[in-house]
Amino acid sequence: LSSYVLGHSHGEIAGRLATPLGTVKARIRRGLLKLRECLS
């Protein structure tokens, strides 16, 4: 959400959450896939 609505980069989100960048990217990807399922 933060990436798409607020325009934060994946790196900015990772820094704010103190979470590895790969984890943030994976969570965003999974969330988008679930959203796609809900909308189809």
JSON list of C-alpha atoms in Angstrom, two decimals:
[
{"chain": "A", "resi": 1, "resn": "LEU", "atom": "CA", "xyz": [0.00, 0.00, 0.00]},
{"chain": "A", "resi": 2, "resn": "SER", "atom": "CA", "xyz": [2.71, 2.43, 0.98]},
{"chain": "A", "resi": 3, "resn": "SER", "atom": "CA", "xyz": [4.53, 1.73, -2.25]},
{"chain": "A", "resi": 4, "resn": "TYR", "atom": "CA", "xyz": [1.58, 2.38, -4.54]},
{"chain": "A", "resi": 5, "resn": "VAL", "atom": "CA", "xyz": [-0.52, 4.91, -2.63]},
{"chain": "A", "resi": 6, "resn": "LEU", "atom": "CA", "xyz": [2.19, 6.99, -0.98]},
{"chain": "A", "resi": 7, "resn": "GLY", "atom": "CA", "xyz": [4.89, 6.44, -3.60]},
{"chain": "A", "resi": 8, "resn": "HIS", "atom": "CA", "xyz": [7.52, 5.01, -1.25]},
{"chain": "A", "resi": 9, "resn": "SER", "atom": "CA", "xyz": [10.21, 2.85, -2.80]},
{"chain": "A", "resi": 10, "resn": "HIS", "atom": "CA", "xyz": [10.71, -0.71, -1.66]},
{"chain": "A", "resi": 11, "resn": "GLY", "atom": "CA", "xyz": [13.97, 0.39, -0.05]},
{"chain": "A", "resi": 12, "resn": "GLU", "atom": "CA", "xyz": [12.25, 3.17, 1.90]},
{"chain": "A", "resi": 13, "resn": "ILE", "atom": "CA", "xyz": [9.64, 0.74, 3.18]},
{"chain": "A", "resi": 14, "resn": "ALA", "atom": "CA", "xyz": [12.32, -1.74, 4.22]},
{"chain": "A", "resi": 15, "resn": "GLY", "atom": "CA", "xyz": [14.14, 1.00, 6.12]},
{"chain": "A", "resi": 16, "resn": "ARG", "atom": "CA", "xyz": [11.02, 2.21, 7.90]},
{"chain": "A", "resi": 17, "resn": "LEU", "atom": "CA", "xyz": [10.07, -1.33, 8.94]},
{"chain": "A", "resi": 18, "resn": "ALA", "atom": "CA", "xyz": [13.64, -2.44, 9.70]},
{"chain": "A", "resi": 19, "resn": "THR", "atom": "CA", "xyz": [12.96, -5.43, 7.46]},
{"chain": "A", "resi": 20, "resn": "PRO", "atom": "CA", "xyz": [15.21, -6.93, 4.74]},
{"chain": "A", "resi": 21, "resn": "LEU", "atom": "CA", "xyz": [14.50, -5.59, 1.26]},
{"chain": "A", "resi": 22, "resn": "GLY", "atom": "CA", "xyz": [13.83, -9.08, -0.14]},
{"chain": "A", "resi": 23, "resn": "THR", "atom": "CA", "xyz": [11.18, -9.66, 2.51]},
{"chain": "A", "resi": 24, "resn": "VAL", "atom": "CA", "xyz": [9.43, -6.39, 1.67]},
{"chain": "A", "resi": 25, "resn": "LYS", "atom": "CA", "xyz": [9.44, -7.20, -2.05]},
{"chain": "A", "resi": 26, "resn": "ALA", "atom": "CA", "xyz": [8.07, -10.70, -1.41]},
{"chain": "A", "resi": 27, "resn": "ARG", "atom": "CA", "xyz": [5.28, -9.38, 0.82]},
{"chain": "A", "resi": 28, "resn": "ILE", "atom": "CA", "xyz": [4.29, -6.78, -1.76]},
{"chain": "A", "resi": 29, "resn": "ARG", "atom": "CA", "xyz": [4.26, -9.40, -4.51]},
{"chain": "A", "resi": 30, "resn": "ARG", "atom": "CA", "xyz": [2.14, -11.83, -2.46]},
{"chain": "A", "resi": 31, "resn": "GLY", "atom": "CA", "xyz": [-0.27, -9.06, -1.57]},
{"chain": "A", "resi": 32, "resn": "LEU", "atom": "CA", "xyz": [-0.68, -8.06, -5.21]},
{"chain": "A", "resi": 33, "resn": "LEU", "atom": "CA", "xyz": [-1.28, -11.68, -6.23]},
{"chain": "A", "resi": 34, "resn": "LYS", "atom": "CA", "xyz": [-3.98, -12.05, -3.56]},
{"chain": "A", "resi": 35, "resn": "LEU", "atom": "CA", "xyz": [-5.57, -8.80, -4.69]},
{"chain": "A", "resi": 36, "resn": "ARG", "atom": "CA", "xyz": [-5.60, -10.05, -8.28]},
{"chain": "A", "resi": 37, "resn": "GLU", "atom": "CA", "xyz": [-7.37, -13.24, -7.13]},
{"chain": "A", "resi": 38, "resn": "CYS", "atom": "CA", "xyz": [-10.00, -11.22, -5.28]},
{"chain": "A", "resi": 39, "resn": "LEU", "atom": "CA", "xyz": [-10.68, -9.01, -8.28]},
{"chain": "A", "resi": 40, "resn": "SER", "atom": "CA", "xyz": [-11.01, -11.83, -10.79]}
]
